[in-house]
mmCIF file of C-alpha atoms and ligand atoms in Angstrom:
data_model
loop_
_atom_site.group_PDB
_atom_site.id
_atom_site.type_symbol
_atom_site.label_atom_id
_atom_site.label_comp_id
_atom_site.label_asym_id
_atom_site.label_seq_id
_atom_site.Cartn_x
_atom_site.Cartn_y
_atom_site.Cartn_z
ATOM 1 C CA MET A 182 0.000 -0.253 -0.094
ATOM 2 C CA SER A 183 2.128 2.728 -1.433
ATOM 3 C CA GLU A 184 -0.339 5.088 -2.631
ATOM 4 C CA ILE A 185 0.277 9.016 -2.315
ATOM 5 C CA GLN A 186 -2.447 10.184 -0.152
ATOM 6 C CA VAL A 187 -3.401 13.756 -0.287
ATOM 7 C CA SER A 188 -5.296 15.540 2.819
ATOM 8 C CA ILE A 189 -8.609 17.916 1.988
ATOM 9 C CA GLN A 190 -10.907 20.472 3.775
ATOM 10 C CA LEU A 191 -14.697 18.247 4.046
ATOM 11 C CA PRO A 192 -17.095 20.489 5.555
ATOM 12 C CA VAL A 193 -18.377 20.650 8.104
ATOM 13 C CA LEU A 194 -22.662 20.062 8.819
ATOM 14 C CA ASP A 195 -23.771 22.485 12.079
ATOM 15 C CA LEU A 196 -27.076 20.381 13.081
ATOM 16 C CA SER A 197 -27.465 23.568 15.702
ATOM 17 C CA GLN A 198 -27.333 26.013 13.148
ATOM 18 C CA PRO A 199 -30.025 26.650 10.126
ATOM 19 C CA VAL A 200 -28.522 25.594 7.003
ATOM 20 C CA HIS A 201 -26.360 28.642 4.794
ATOM 21 C CA PRO A 202 -27.424 28.500 0.548
ATOM 22 C CA SER A 203 -23.730 29.355 0.752
ATOM 23 C CA PHE A 204 -22.640 26.022 2.856
ATOM 24 C CA LEU A 205 -25.074 24.274 0.936
ATOM 25 C CA SER A 206 -23.302 24.742 -1.778
ATOM 26 C CA SER A 207 -20.325 23.440 -0.799
ATOM 27 C CA LEU A 208 -21.928 20.625 1.284
ATOM 28 C CA SER A 209 -23.767 19.994 -2.830
ATOM 29 C CA LYS A 210 -20.437 20.151 -4.194
ATOM 30 C CA ALA A 211 -18.876 17.476 -1.581
ATOM 31 C CA CYS A 212 -21.304 15.487 -1.666
ATOM 32 C CA GLN A 213 -20.365 15.086 -5.230
ATOM 33 C CA GLU A 214 -17.357 15.206 -5.700
ATOM 34 C CA TRP A 215 -16.401 13.310 -2.444
ATOM 35 C CA GLY A 216 -19.430 11.322 -1.203
ATOM 36 C CA PHE A 217 -17.842 12.601 2.629
ATOM 37 C CA PHE A 218 -19.073 15.372 5.161
ATOM 38 C CA TYR A 219 -18.353 15.724 9.039
ATOM 39 C CA VAL A 220 -21.139 16.513 10.648
ATOM 40 C CA THR A 221 -21.155 18.583 14.943
ATOM 41 C CA ASN A 222 -23.288 19.961 17.086
ATOM 42 C CA HIS A 223 -25.280 16.308 16.209
ATOM 43 C CA GLY A 224 -26.889 15.886 19.708
ATOM 44 C CA ILE A 225 -24.941 13.046 21.118
ATOM 45 C CA SER A 226 -21.907 13.337 23.860
ATOM 46 C CA LYS A 227 -18.441 12.699 24.264
ATOM 47 C CA GLY A 228 -20.145 10.389 27.639
ATOM 48 C CA MET A 229 -22.231 8.696 25.151
ATOM 49 C CA PHE A 230 -19.713 7.573 23.158
ATOM 50 C CA ASP A 231 -16.894 6.306 25.537
ATOM 51 C CA GLN A 232 -19.699 4.109 27.243
ATOM 52 C CA VAL A 233 -20.715 2.618 23.614
ATOM 53 C CA CYS A 234 -16.675 2.478 23.345
ATOM 54 C CA SER A 235 -15.776 0.880 26.455
ATOM 55 C CA LEU A 236 -19.364 -1.643 26.291
ATOM 56 C CA SER A 237 -18.184 -2.529 23.272
ATOM 57 C CA LYS A 238 -14.805 -3.019 23.826
ATOM 58 C CA HIS A 239 -15.820 -5.303 26.760
ATOM 59 C CA ILE A 240 -18.036 -7.909 24.404
ATOM 60 C CA PHE A 241 -15.032 -8.000 21.705
ATOM 61 C CA SER A 242 -12.845 -8.969 24.818
ATOM 62 C CA ASN A 243 -14.577 -12.411 25.170
ATOM 63 C CA PRO A 244 -13.541 -14.975 24.194
ATOM 64 C CA THR A 245 -13.795 -16.231 20.606
ATOM 65 C CA ASP A 246 -15.452 -19.628 21.645
ATOM 66 C CA THR A 247 -18.066 -17.378 23.214
ATOM 67 C CA LYS A 248 -18.248 -14.683 20.641
ATOM 68 C CA LEU A 249 -19.233 -17.551 17.952
ATOM 69 C CA LYS A 250 -22.016 -18.054 19.740
ATOM 70 C CA LEU A 251 -23.056 -14.973 17.985
ATOM 71 C CA GLY A 252 -21.360 -16.482 14.944
ATOM 72 C CA PRO A 253 -22.378 -17.035 11.083
ATOM 73 C CA LEU A 254 -23.552 -20.394 12.551
ATOM 74 C CA SER A 255 -25.376 -19.077 15.178
ATOM 75 C CA CYS A 256 -28.828 -18.591 14.925
ATOM 76 C CA ILE A 257 -28.595 -14.905 15.803
ATOM 77 C CA LYS A 258 -25.608 -13.938 13.201
ATOM 78 C CA THR A 259 -24.907 -10.255 14.377
ATOM 79 C CA TYR A 260 -21.119 -11.187 15.318
ATOM 80 C CA THR A 261 -18.937 -10.968 12.094
ATOM 81 C CA PRO A 262 -15.378 -12.699 13.713
ATOM 82 C CA HIS A 263 -12.040 -11.971 11.878
ATOM 83 C CA PHE A 264 -11.057 -13.639 8.621
ATOM 84 C CA ILE A 265 -14.456 -12.310 6.953
ATOM 85 C CA ALA A 266 -13.750 -9.125 5.557
ATOM 86 C CA SER A 267 -10.496 -8.762 6.861
ATOM 87 C CA PRO A 268 -8.156 -10.455 10.077
ATOM 88 C CA TYR A 269 -8.213 -7.645 11.584
ATOM 89 C CA PHE A 270 -11.431 -6.844 11.106
ATOM 90 C CA GLU A 271 -14.334 -8.211 13.898
ATOM 91 C CA SER A 272 -17.905 -6.705 14.287
ATOM 92 C CA LEU A 273 -20.706 -7.418 16.027
ATOM 93 C CA ARG A 274 -24.793 -5.756 14.630
ATOM 94 C CA VAL A 275 -27.373 -4.289 15.887
ATOM 95 C CA ALA A 276 -30.514 -4.132 13.879
ATOM 96 C CA GLY A 277 -33.346 -1.555 14.369
ATOM 97 C CA PRO A 278 -35.505 -0.964 14.687
ATOM 98 C CA ASP A 279 -35.898 -2.366 17.998
ATOM 99 C CA TYR A 280 -32.496 -1.635 18.802
ATOM 100 C CA LEU A 281 -33.354 -2.589 22.624
ATOM 101 C CA ALA A 282 -34.281 -5.843 21.182
ATOM 102 C CA SER A 283 -31.368 -6.205 18.451
ATOM 103 C CA ALA A 284 -28.516 -5.823 21.109
ATOM 104 C CA LYS A 285 -30.025 -7.179 24.240
ATOM 105 C CA ALA A 286 -30.384 -11.010 22.555
ATOM 106 C CA SER A 287 -26.843 -10.426 22.183
ATOM 107 C CA ALA A 288 -25.564 -9.335 25.442
ATOM 108 C CA ASP A 289 -28.320 -11.655 26.885
ATOM 109 C CA VAL A 290 -25.553 -14.661 24.210
ATOM 110 C CA LEU A 291 -23.020 -13.102 26.004
ATOM 111 C CA PHE A 292 -23.444 -12.351 29.195
ATOM 112 C CA GLY A 293 -26.728 -13.921 30.943
ATOM 113 C CA GLN A 294 -29.946 -11.819 31.182
ATOM 114 C CA GLN A 295 -29.235 -9.676 33.926
ATOM 115 C CA SER A 296 -26.761 -7.306 31.692
ATOM 116 C CA SER A 297 -28.837 -4.908 30.732
ATOM 117 C CA GLU A 298 -26.595 -1.421 30.328
ATOM 118 C CA PHE A 299 -24.762 -2.303 27.242
ATOM 119 C CA SER A 300 -28.383 -2.834 25.431
ATOM 120 C CA GLU A 301 -29.963 0.014 26.677
ATOM 121 C CA ILE A 302 -26.802 2.728 25.859
ATOM 122 C CA LEU A 303 -27.432 0.616 22.393
ATOM 123 C CA HIS A 304 -31.202 1.768 22.142
ATOM 124 C CA GLU A 305 -30.264 5.268 23.434
ATOM 125 C CA TYR A 306 -27.439 5.565 20.403
ATOM 126 C CA GLY A 307 -29.477 4.049 17.991
ATOM 127 C CA MET A 308 -32.472 6.196 18.362
ATOM 128 C CA LYS A 309 -30.422 9.040 18.162
ATOM 129 C CA MET A 310 -28.763 7.876 15.175
ATOM 130 C CA MET A 311 -32.384 7.409 13.313
ATOM 131 C CA GLU A 312 -33.095 11.598 14.240
ATOM 132 C CA ILE A 313 -29.964 12.163 13.254
ATOM 133 C CA SER A 314 -29.960 10.598 9.561
ATOM 134 C CA LYS A 315 -33.670 12.079 9.167
ATOM 135 C CA ARG A 316 -31.945 15.887 9.281
ATOM 136 C CA ILE A 317 -29.282 14.476 7.237
ATOM 137 C CA ILE A 318 -31.263 13.576 4.537
ATOM 138 C CA LYS A 319 -33.432 16.649 4.169
ATOM 139 C CA ILE A 320 -30.421 18.505 3.927
ATOM 140 C CA ILE A 321 -28.806 16.264 1.308
ATOM 141 C CA LEU A 322 -32.406 16.602 -0.510
ATOM 142 C CA MET A 323 -32.311 20.358 -0.074
ATOM 143 C CA CYS A 324 -28.229 19.929 -2.257
ATOM 144 C CA LEU A 325 -30.303 18.970 -5.203
ATOM 145 C CA GLY A 326 -32.727 21.668 -5.949
ATOM 146 C CA ASP A 327 -34.961 23.698 -4.106
ATOM 147 C CA GLY A 328 -37.977 21.888 -2.874
ATOM 148 C CA CYS A 329 -36.622 18.802 -3.073
ATOM 149 C CA GLU A 330 -36.764 18.119 0.511
ATOM 150 C CA SER A 331 -40.784 18.875 0.875
ATOM 151 C CA ARG A 332 -41.237 17.068 -2.486
ATOM 152 C CA PHE A 333 -39.152 13.639 -1.557
ATOM 153 C CA TYR A 334 -39.073 13.200 2.146
ATOM 154 C CA GLU A 335 -42.014 11.593 2.359
ATOM 155 C CA SER A 336 -42.600 10.048 -0.268
ATOM 156 C CA ASP A 337 -39.918 8.119 -0.887
ATOM 157 C CA PHE A 338 -37.812 8.147 2.929
ATOM 158 C CA SER A 339 -39.921 8.646 5.475
ATOM 159 C CA LYS A 340 -39.959 4.623 5.139
ATOM 160 C CA CYS A 341 -36.356 4.200 6.141
ATOM 161 C CA HIS A 342 -34.398 2.443 8.547
ATOM 162 C CA GLY A 343 -31.191 1.872 9.899
ATOM 163 C CA TYR A 344 -28.664 -0.592 11.830
ATOM 164 C CA MET A 345 -25.146 -0.205 13.391
ATOM 165 C CA ARG A 346 -21.889 -2.158 12.564
ATOM 166 C CA ILE A 347 -19.145 -1.823 15.981
ATOM 167 C CA VAL A 348 -16.531 -2.474 14.764
ATOM 168 C CA ASN A 349 -13.387 -4.015 16.100
ATOM 169 C CA TYR A 350 -9.867 -3.692 14.574
ATOM 170 C CA THR A 351 -6.799 -5.317 16.280
ATOM 171 C CA PRO A 352 -3.365 -4.733 14.338
ATOM 172 C CA PRO A 353 -1.462 -7.590 14.259
ATOM 173 C CA GLU A 354 1.065 -7.897 16.513
ATOM 174 C CA THR A 355 4.401 -8.265 13.981
ATOM 175 C CA VAL A 356 4.119 -6.190 10.545
ATOM 176 C CA ILE A 357 6.095 -6.060 7.660
ATOM 177 C CA GLU A 358 4.273 -3.689 5.883
ATOM 178 C CA LYS A 359 4.359 -0.086 7.381
ATOM 179 C CA GLU A 360 0.266 -0.602 6.971
ATOM 180 C CA VAL A 361 -2.221 -3.138 6.868
ATOM 181 C CA GLU A 362 -5.917 -2.476 5.476
ATOM 182 C CA GLY A 363 -8.185 -3.534 8.147
ATOM 183 C CA LEU A 364 -11.339 -2.795 5.663
ATOM 184 C CA GLY A 365 -10.689 -3.175 2.550
ATOM 185 C CA MET A 366 -11.876 -0.795 -0.193
ATOM 186 C CA HIS A 367 -15.665 -0.713 -0.910
ATOM 187 C CA THR A 368 -19.338 1.525 -1.374
ATOM 188 C CA ASP A 369 -21.765 1.173 1.487
ATOM 189 C CA MET A 370 -24.576 0.278 0.836
ATOM 190 C CA SER A 371 -27.045 1.926 2.474
ATOM 191 C CA CYS A 372 -28.927 5.845 1.529
ATOM 192 C CA ILE A 373 -26.510 7.141 4.311
ATOM 193 C CA THR A 374 -23.735 6.426 6.337
ATOM 194 C CA VAL A 375 -23.183 7.622 9.855
ATOM 195 C CA VAL A 376 -19.516 7.014 11.418
ATOM 196 C CA TYR A 377 -17.840 7.192 14.430
ATOM 197 C CA GLN A 378 -14.092 6.591 14.570
ATOM 198 C CA ASP A 379 -12.412 7.043 17.514
ATOM 199 C CA GLU A 380 -9.084 9.190 18.412
ATOM 200 C CA THR A 381 -6.571 6.501 16.073
ATOM 201 C CA GLY A 382 -7.755 7.585 12.607
ATOM 202 C CA GLY A 383 -7.254 5.051 8.690
ATOM 203 C CA LEU A 384 -10.362 5.789 7.634
ATOM 204 C CA GLN A 385 -9.472 7.246 3.945
ATOM 205 C CA MET A 386 -11.611 7.915 0.595
ATOM 206 C CA ARG A 387 -10.234 7.607 -2.814
ATOM 207 C CA SER A 388 -10.651 10.371 -5.549
ATOM 208 C CA LYS A 389 -13.191 9.993 -8.454
ATOM 209 C CA GLU A 390 -10.524 11.572 -10.683
ATOM 210 C CA GLU A 391 -6.992 10.070 -9.917
ATOM 211 C CA GLY A 392 -8.107 7.732 -7.608
ATOM 212 C CA LYS A 393 -5.666 8.484 -4.448
ATOM 213 C CA TRP A 394 -6.362 7.891 -0.899
ATOM 214 C CA MET A 395 -7.504 10.319 1.567
ATOM 215 C CA ASP A 396 -7.446 10.585 5.219
ATOM 216 C CA ILE A 397 -10.149 11.451 6.696
ATOM 217 C CA SER A 398 -8.762 12.006 9.871
ATOM 218 C CA PRO A 399 -11.139 11.785 13.565
ATOM 219 C CA CYS A 400 -12.002 15.578 13.888
ATOM 220 C CA GLU A 401 -13.421 15.516 17.780
ATOM 221 C CA ASN A 402 -16.794 15.128 18.884
ATOM 222 C CA SER A 403 -17.516 15.319 15.049
ATOM 223 C CA LEU A 404 -19.472 12.189 12.621
ATOM 224 C CA VAL A 405 -18.363 11.583 9.413
ATOM 225 C CA VAL A 406 -21.135 11.088 7.218
ATOM 226 C CA ASN A 407 -20.448 9.185 3.608
ATOM 227 C CA VAL A 408 -22.632 9.030 0.739
ATOM 228 C CA GLY A 409 -24.047 5.424 0.053
ATOM 229 C CA ASP A 410 -25.156 3.466 -2.824
ATOM 230 C CA LEU A 411 -28.670 3.818 -3.318
ATOM 231 C CA MET A 412 -28.683 7.616 -2.860
ATOM 232 C CA GLN A 413 -26.196 7.468 -5.473
ATOM 233 C CA ALA A 414 -28.324 5.395 -7.842
ATOM 234 C CA TRP A 415 -32.005 7.621 -7.015
ATOM 235 C CA SER A 416 -29.995 11.089 -7.189
ATOM 236 C CA ASN A 417 -29.290 9.826 -11.022
ATOM 237 C CA GLY A 418 -25.156 9.726 -10.402
ATOM 238 C CA ARG A 419 -25.669 13.447 -8.516
ATOM 239 C CA LEU A 420 -24.370 12.320 -5.715
ATOM 240 C CA ARG A 421 -21.606 10.015 -5.126
ATOM 241 C CA SER A 422 -21.247 7.090 -3.321
ATOM 242 C CA SER A 423 -17.358 6.822 -1.927
ATOM 243 C CA GLU A 424 -14.902 4.420 -2.572
ATOM 244 C CA HIS A 425 -13.124 4.206 1.345
ATOM 245 C CA ARG A 426 -11.627 1.759 3.034
ATOM 246 C CA VAL A 427 -9.291 1.284 6.397
ATOM 247 C CA VAL A 428 -6.094 1.089 7.009
ATOM 248 C CA LEU A 429 -4.650 0.431 10.637
ATOM 249 C CA LYS A 430 -1.122 2.341 10.690
ATOM 250 C CA ARG A 431 -0.141 1.941 14.172
ATOM 251 C CA PHE A 432 -0.080 -1.230 16.992
ATOM 252 C CA VAL A 433 -3.365 0.201 18.519
ATOM 253 C CA ASN A 434 -6.935 -1.217 18.117
ATOM 254 C CA ARG A 435 -9.562 1.205 16.240
ATOM 255 C CA LEU A 436 -13.099 0.670 17.380
ATOM 256 C CA SER A 437 -15.989 2.245 14.838
ATOM 257 C CA VAL A 438 -19.631 2.623 15.130
ATOM 258 C CA ALA A 439 -20.860 2.486 11.553
ATOM 259 C CA PHE A 440 -24.486 3.592 11.499
ATOM 260 C CA PHE A 441 -26.597 2.629 8.112
ATOM 261 C CA TRP A 442 -29.366 4.181 6.646
ATOM 262 C CA CYS A 443 -31.059 2.320 4.025
ATOM 263 C CA PHE A 444 -34.700 2.226 1.907
ATOM 264 C CA GLU A 445 -36.961 -0.368 3.055
ATOM 265 C CA ASP A 446 -36.361 -3.697 1.280
ATOM 266 C CA ASP A 447 -39.133 -3.405 -1.042
ATOM 267 C CA LYS A 448 -38.290 -0.007 -2.010
ATOM 268 C CA VAL A 449 -38.310 0.739 -6.360
ATOM 269 C CA ILE A 450 -35.219 3.132 -6.727
ATOM 270 C CA LEU A 451 -35.551 5.304 -9.309
ATOM 271 C CA ALA A 452 -34.470 8.981 -10.051
ATOM 272 C CA PRO A 453 -37.388 10.762 -10.149
ATOM 273 C CA GLU A 454 -37.787 12.961 -13.059
ATOM 274 C CA GLU A 455 -36.539 16.394 -11.070
ATOM 275 C CA VAL A 456 -33.752 14.578 -9.860
ATOM 276 C CA VAL A 457 -32.483 13.552 -13.173
ATOM 277 C CA GLY A 458 -33.305 17.189 -14.510
ATOM 278 C CA ASP A 459 -34.392 18.655 -17.940
ATOM 279 C CA GLY A 460 -32.318 17.752 -20.718
ATOM 280 C CA CYS A 461 -30.144 14.820 -18.519
ATOM 281 C CA SER A 462 -30.725 11.397 -19.625
ATOM 282 C CA ARG A 463 -31.457 8.302 -16.707
ATOM 283 C CA THR A 464 -27.823 6.617 -15.881
ATOM 284 C CA TYR A 465 -29.875 4.286 -13.437
ATOM 285 C CA ARG A 466 -32.748 1.887 -14.291
ATOM 286 C CA SER A 467 -35.309 0.970 -11.427
ATOM 287 C CA PHE A 468 -34.636 -1.748 -8.913
ATOM 288 C CA THR A 469 -35.656 -3.076 -5.579
ATOM 289 C CA CYS A 470 -33.550 -2.489 -2.469
ATOM 290 C CA LEU A 471 -34.074 -6.287 -2.040
ATOM 291 C CA ASP A 472 -32.510 -7.381 -5.116
ATOM 292 C CA TYR A 473 -29.098 -4.708 -4.643
ATOM 293 C CA LEU A 474 -28.363 -6.041 -1.653
ATOM 294 C CA LYS A 475 -28.422 -10.148 -2.841
ATOM 295 C CA PHE A 476 -26.648 -8.928 -5.661
ATOM 296 C CA ARG A 477 -23.790 -7.397 -3.337
ATOM 297 C CA GLU A 478 -23.604 -10.358 -0.624
ATOM 298 C CA ASN A 479 -24.073 -13.015 -4.090
ATOM 299 C CA ASN A 480 -21.345 -11.073 -5.471
ATOM 300 C CA GLU A 481 -18.152 -12.620 -2.630
ATOM 301 C CA GLU A 482 -15.705 -11.201 -4.394
ATOM 302 C CA GLY A 483 -17.344 -8.009 -4.372
ATOM 303 C CA LYS A 484 -18.279 -7.412 -0.743
ATOM 304 C CA PHE A 485 -15.168 -5.798 0.747
ATOM 305 C CA ASP A 486 -12.398 -6.673 -0.789
ATOM 306 C CA ARG A 487 -11.588 -5.249 -4.946
ATOM 307 C CA ILE A 488 -15.538 -3.430 -6.054
ATOM 308 C CA ALA A 489 -16.181 -5.288 -9.074
ATOM 309 C CA TYR A 490 -19.868 -5.148 -8.314
ATOM 310 C CA THR A 491 -21.117 -1.894 -7.474
ATOM 311 C CA VAL A 492 -24.432 -0.442 -7.776
ATOM 312 C CA LYS A 493 -23.880 0.632 -11.461
ATOM 313 C CA ASP A 494 -23.128 -2.793 -12.421
ATOM 314 C CA PHE A 495 -26.145 -4.046 -11.273
ATOM 315 C CA ALA A 496 -28.137 -1.194 -12.734
ATOM 316 C CA GLY A 497 -25.828 0.948 -14.263
ATOM 317 C CA ILE A 498 -27.250 2.040 -18.212
ATOM 318 C CA LYS A 499 -24.674 2.196 -20.483
ATOM 319 C CA GLN A 500 -24.258 5.904 -21.587
HETATM 320 O O1 AKG B 1187 -14.821 1.511 10.428
HETATM 321 C C1 AKG B 1187 -14.448 2.646 9.508
HETATM 322 O O2 AKG B 1187 -14.239 4.504 10.301
HETATM 323 C C2 AKG B 1187 -15.333 2.719 8.847
HETATM 324 C C3 AKG B 1187 -16.391 0.774 8.885
HETATM 325 C C4 AKG B 1187 -17.155 1.204 7.071
HETATM 326 O O3 AKG B 1187 -16.592 1.702 6.269
HETATM 327 C C5 AKG B 1187 -17.760 -0.413 7.096
HETATM 328 O O4 AKG B 1187 -18.308 -0.452 8.141
HETATM 329 O O5 AKG B 1187 -18.713 0.226 6.054
HETATM 330 FE FE1 FE2 B 1188 -18.010 1.383 4.668
#
């Protein structure tokens, strides 16, 4: 991994302030060019993040045998062990809309039924993330043109749902290379993804034209938002689903919590005429959300590694 790395300044969306038109144009540019931006004043306190992190670390500190009770061969299937996405990656999934029940189902298997701390905080976190995601989607719709928010939020986005993936990255103890890939290049199968990353760093995005890797550095009290495949297709490619990865540069564990905000499974995704724009042609055919998710699942190679199979491969119209 020796590509040149450059740094850029991404806009920071302040959720405590009304959105100014000049900010909207820089946000719009970032969504087209990079598919990434930061969010601040989102209403999640540092204390809450710290609690989510420390309880999650406690979960991952269990012996592998115990964690595998939640693994791919179990009936719960919330835990992804090492060597599936990468040797250094393991994750736990908490699904909505009932985050409490989802987190509790995993915690009960690991700790017995007395422990409710983990499920309660994850429930609170999930509910906050839903609220934040709705606000962000509305602002992203504003980037697509005047009136887009009022025209399309209710009709297209009000049934969205979200799930979280808590990821624990464990770098190798002996490193030959300077840095290793914790999670290979991919695009997210969401409308948007809202990521909390700890102070370790390592999240990188790939630039559109030159394919250079750029650090998305952790920014205190800020979340990282990236546009996903579903939004790229729904916007007829006006918003970019960014290619990104995670590299581990230091001998320290890294923890992140990614919240994936998605269309409902049976949603038919087709960019509205107004979003496509006069004189522009459609670049994605219509498809149902679930069919795309299945397409990605069935293409193991396209899952995390090389992005041979993206939404463009699935539903893009050859021009
Ligand atoms: O760990 C991170 O910072 C990002 C993880 C990610 O890209 C993903 O889970 O899709
Ligand atoms: Fe991702």
